Amino acid sequence: GMGDGINRVLSIVLALVNCINGVLLVDEFENGLHYRVQHKLWEVIFSMANKLDVQVFATTHSNDCINTFEQLLNDDVHINDGKLIRLDNKDGKIVQVEFDPEEMRIATEQRINLR
């Protein structure tokens, strides 16, 4: 329910505060979060991470999550604040594929699956 989402948001915000000048790992970002809440939470994370000098790594299997992240990255204020990295398995080796905000915007518009 709604309560779960609030708990998740608060735990991420608290974790950010506890990671000043450090790194925060958020696994399965979308867990228990409604689509609209995800967008708001990304805003909070971008803002707090900048103020507190925290580098945030978030994992997801959700296209919605990637889309809300992309929307925020492409609002000009945050254009240099994030990057999507997809991990692919190529013949048993894990390789990273990076997408810049513009590539992500095009993928979102064309409904291309970046997961």
PDB file of C-alpha atoms in Angstrom:
ATOM      1  CA  GLY A   1       0.000   0.000   0.000  1.00  0.00           C
ATOM      2  CA  MET A   2       0.855   3.665   0.180  1.00  0.00           C
ATOM      3  CA  GLY A   3       2.598   3.199   3.538  1.00  0.00           C
ATOM      4  CA  ASP A   4       5.195   0.887   2.021  1.00  0.00           C
ATOM      5  CA  GLY A   5       6.099   3.495  -0.564  1.00  0.00           C
ATOM      6  CA  ILE A   6       6.567   6.158   2.107  1.00  0.00           C
ATOM      7  CA  ASN A   7       8.802   3.852   4.138  1.00  0.00           C
ATOM      8  CA  ARG A   8      10.890   3.135   1.050  1.00  0.00           C
ATOM      9  CA  VAL A   9      11.246   6.843   0.241  1.00  0.00           C
ATOM     10  CA  LEU A  10      12.204   7.689   3.825  1.00  0.00           C
ATOM     11  CA  SER A  11      14.759   4.882   4.020  1.00  0.00           C
ATOM     12  CA  ILE A  12      16.421   6.101   0.793  1.00  0.00           C
ATOM     13  CA  VAL A  13      16.430   9.721   2.012  1.00  0.00           C
ATOM     14  CA  LEU A  14      17.895   8.630   5.357  1.00  0.00           C
ATOM     15  CA  ALA A  15      20.527   6.530   3.584  1.00  0.00           C
ATOM     16  CA  LEU A  16      21.502   9.568   1.484  1.00  0.00           C
ATOM     17  CA  VAL A  17      21.992  11.684   4.601  1.00  0.00           C
ATOM     18  CA  ASN A  18      24.148   8.926   6.098  1.00  0.00           C
ATOM     19  CA  CYS A  19      26.333   8.778   2.970  1.00  0.00           C
ATOM     20  CA  ILE A  20      27.648  12.365   2.903  1.00  0.00           C
ATOM     21  CA  ASN A  21      30.696  12.547   0.589  1.00  0.00           C
ATOM     22  CA  GLY A  22      30.247   8.852  -0.159  1.00  0.00           C
ATOM     23  CA  VAL A  23      28.454   6.319  -2.300  1.00  0.00           C
ATOM     24  CA  LEU A  24      24.883   5.022  -1.983  1.00  0.00           C
ATOM     25  CA  LEU A  25      23.711   1.780  -3.584  1.00  0.00           C
ATOM     26  CA  VAL A  26      19.964   1.436  -4.170  1.00  0.00           C
ATOM     27  CA  ASP A  27      18.974  -2.056  -5.317  1.00  0.00           C
ATOM     28  CA  GLU A  28      15.781  -2.510  -7.363  1.00  0.00           C
ATOM     29  CA  PHE A  29      14.911   1.193  -7.182  1.00  0.00           C
ATOM     30  CA  GLU A  30      11.275   0.673  -8.213  1.00  0.00           C
ATOM     31  CA  ASN A  31      10.414  -1.775  -5.394  1.00  0.00           C
ATOM     32  CA  GLY A  32       7.151  -0.747  -3.729  1.00  0.00           C
ATOM     33  CA  LEU A  33       7.044   2.596  -5.510  1.00  0.00           C
ATOM     34  CA  HIS A  34       4.226   3.867  -7.718  1.00  0.00           C
ATOM     35  CA  TYR A  35       5.353   5.348 -11.046  1.00  0.00           C
ATOM     36  CA  ARG A  36       4.536   8.940  -9.983  1.00  0.00           C
ATOM     37  CA  VAL A  37       6.383   8.487  -6.681  1.00  0.00           C
ATOM     38  CA  GLN A  38       9.466   7.291  -8.591  1.00  0.00           C
ATOM     39  CA  HIS A  39       9.684  10.582 -10.506  1.00  0.00           C
ATOM     40  CA  LYS A  40       9.428  12.624  -7.307  1.00  0.00           C
ATOM     41  CA  LEU A  41      12.000  10.417  -5.577  1.00  0.00           C
ATOM     42  CA  TRP A  42      14.471  10.873  -8.435  1.00  0.00           C
ATOM     43  CA  GLU A  43      14.058  14.651  -7.999  1.00  0.00           C
ATOM     44  CA  VAL A  44      14.822  14.340  -4.283  1.00  0.00           C
ATOM     45  CA  ILE A  45      17.801  12.052  -4.932  1.00  0.00           C
ATOM     46  CA  PHE A  46      19.304  14.344  -7.594  1.00  0.00           C
ATOM     47  CA  SER A  47      18.907  17.385  -5.355  1.00  0.00           C
ATOM     48  CA  MET A  48      20.200  15.766  -2.141  1.00  0.00           C
ATOM     49  CA  ALA A  49      23.036  13.896  -3.875  1.00  0.00           C
ATOM     50  CA  ASN A  50      24.286  17.210  -5.270  1.00  0.00           C
ATOM     51  CA  LYS A  51      24.079  18.989  -1.920  1.00  0.00           C
ATOM     52  CA  LEU A  52      25.596  16.128   0.086  1.00  0.00           C
ATOM     53  CA  ASP A  53      28.158  15.062  -2.531  1.00  0.00           C
ATOM     54  CA  VAL A  54      26.859  11.493  -2.753  1.00  0.00           C
ATOM     55  CA  GLN A  55      27.320   9.288  -5.799  1.00  0.00           C
ATOM     56  CA  VAL A  56      24.236   7.112  -6.217  1.00  0.00           C
ATOM     57  CA  PHE A  57      24.144   3.763  -8.007  1.00  0.00           C
ATOM     58  CA  ALA A  58      20.644   2.395  -8.547  1.00  0.00           C
ATOM     59  CA  THR A  59      19.714  -0.923 -10.122  1.00  0.00           C
ATOM     60  CA  THR A  60      16.390  -1.626 -11.781  1.00  0.00           C
ATOM     61  CA  HIS A  61      14.564  -4.026 -14.057  1.00  0.00           C
ATOM     62  CA  SER A  62      11.784  -1.509 -14.656  1.00  0.00           C
ATOM     63  CA  ASN A  63      11.312   0.486 -17.853  1.00  0.00           C
ATOM     64  CA  ASP A  64       9.142   2.944 -15.887  1.00  0.00           C
ATOM     65  CA  CYS A  65      12.051   3.566 -13.553  1.00  0.00           C
ATOM     66  CA  ILE A  66      14.417   4.188 -16.469  1.00  0.00           C
ATOM     67  CA  ASN A  67      11.861   6.521 -18.085  1.00  0.00           C
ATOM     68  CA  THR A  68      11.413   8.656 -14.962  1.00  0.00           C
ATOM     69  CA  PHE A  69      15.209   8.825 -14.561  1.00  0.00           C
ATOM     70  CA  GLU A  70      15.559   9.871 -18.208  1.00  0.00           C
ATOM     71  CA  GLN A  71      12.889  12.595 -17.911  1.00  0.00           C
ATOM     72  CA  LEU A  72      14.758  14.153 -15.010  1.00  0.00           C
ATOM     73  CA  LEU A  73      18.154  13.917 -16.724  1.00  0.00           C
ATOM     74  CA  ASN A  74      16.775  15.730 -19.759  1.00  0.00           C
ATOM     75  CA  ASP A  75      15.260  18.700 -17.916  1.00  0.00           C
ATOM     76  CA  ASP A  76      18.545  20.612 -18.576  1.00  0.00           C
ATOM     77  CA  VAL A  77      19.235  21.241 -14.893  1.00  0.00           C
ATOM     78  CA  HIS A  78      20.432  17.651 -14.445  1.00  0.00           C
ATOM     79  CA  ILE A  79      21.833  16.895 -17.904  1.00  0.00           C
ATOM     80  CA  ASN A  80      25.305  16.094 -16.497  1.00  0.00           C
ATOM     81  CA  ASP A  81      24.120  14.498 -13.263  1.00  0.00           C
ATOM     82  CA  GLY A  82      23.525  10.924 -14.328  1.00  0.00           C
ATOM     83  CA  LYS A  83      24.084   8.103 -16.732  1.00  0.00           C
ATOM     84  CA  LEU A  84      22.391   4.841 -17.600  1.00  0.00           C
ATOM     85  CA  ILE A  85      24.662   1.812 -17.759  1.00  0.00           C
ATOM     86  CA  ARG A  86      23.214  -1.466 -18.987  1.00  0.00           C
ATOM     87  CA  LEU A  87      25.079  -4.671 -18.206  1.00  0.00           C
ATOM     88  CA  ASP A  88      24.982  -7.207 -21.034  1.00  0.00           C
ATOM     89  CA  ASN A  89      26.178 -10.798 -21.084  1.00  0.00           C
ATOM     90  CA  LYS A  90      28.298 -11.300 -24.209  1.00  0.00           C
ATOM     91  CA  ASP A  91      29.490 -14.899 -24.465  1.00  0.00           C
ATOM     92  CA  GLY A  92      29.741 -15.266 -20.691  1.00  0.00           C
ATOM     93  CA  LYS A  93      31.476 -11.907 -20.201  1.00  0.00           C
ATOM     94  CA  ILE A  94      29.669  -8.980 -18.578  1.00  0.00           C
ATOM     95  CA  VAL A  95      30.058  -5.827 -20.652  1.00  0.00           C
ATOM     96  CA  GLN A  96      28.754  -2.359 -19.879  1.00  0.00           C
ATOM     97  CA  VAL A  97      26.826  -0.303 -22.400  1.00  0.00           C
ATOM     98  CA  GLU A  98      26.512   3.370 -21.518  1.00  0.00           C
ATOM     99  CA  PHE A  99      23.715   5.689 -22.626  1.00  0.00           C
ATOM    100  CA  ASP A 100      23.915   9.464 -22.401  1.00  0.00           C
ATOM    101  CA  PRO A 101      20.785  11.558 -21.680  1.00  0.00           C
ATOM    102  CA  GLU A 102      20.142  12.261 -25.371  1.00  0.00           C
ATOM    103  CA  GLU A 103      20.322   8.559 -26.311  1.00  0.00           C
ATOM    104  CA  MET A 104      17.990   7.783 -23.412  1.00  0.00           C
ATOM    105  CA  ARG A 105      15.518  10.464 -24.525  1.00  0.00           C
ATOM    106  CA  ILE A 106      15.394   9.039 -28.054  1.00  0.00           C
ATOM    107  CA  ALA A 107      14.957   5.501 -26.692  1.00  0.00           C
ATOM    108  CA  THR A 108      12.088   6.652 -24.467  1.00  0.00           C
ATOM    109  CA  GLU A 109      10.389   8.501 -27.334  1.00  0.00           C
ATOM    110  CA  GLN A 110      10.800   5.510 -29.674  1.00  0.00           C
ATOM    111  CA  ARG A 111       9.719   3.118 -26.899  1.00  0.00           C
ATOM    112  CA  ILE A 112      13.022   1.248 -27.245  1.00  0.00           C
ATOM    113  CA  ASN A 113      13.668  -1.117 -24.337  1.00  0.00           C
ATOM    114  CA  LEU A 114      16.964  -0.218 -22.636  1.00  0.00           C
ATOM    115  CA  ARG A 115      16.691  -2.796 -19.869  1.00  0.00           C
TER     116      ARG A 115
END
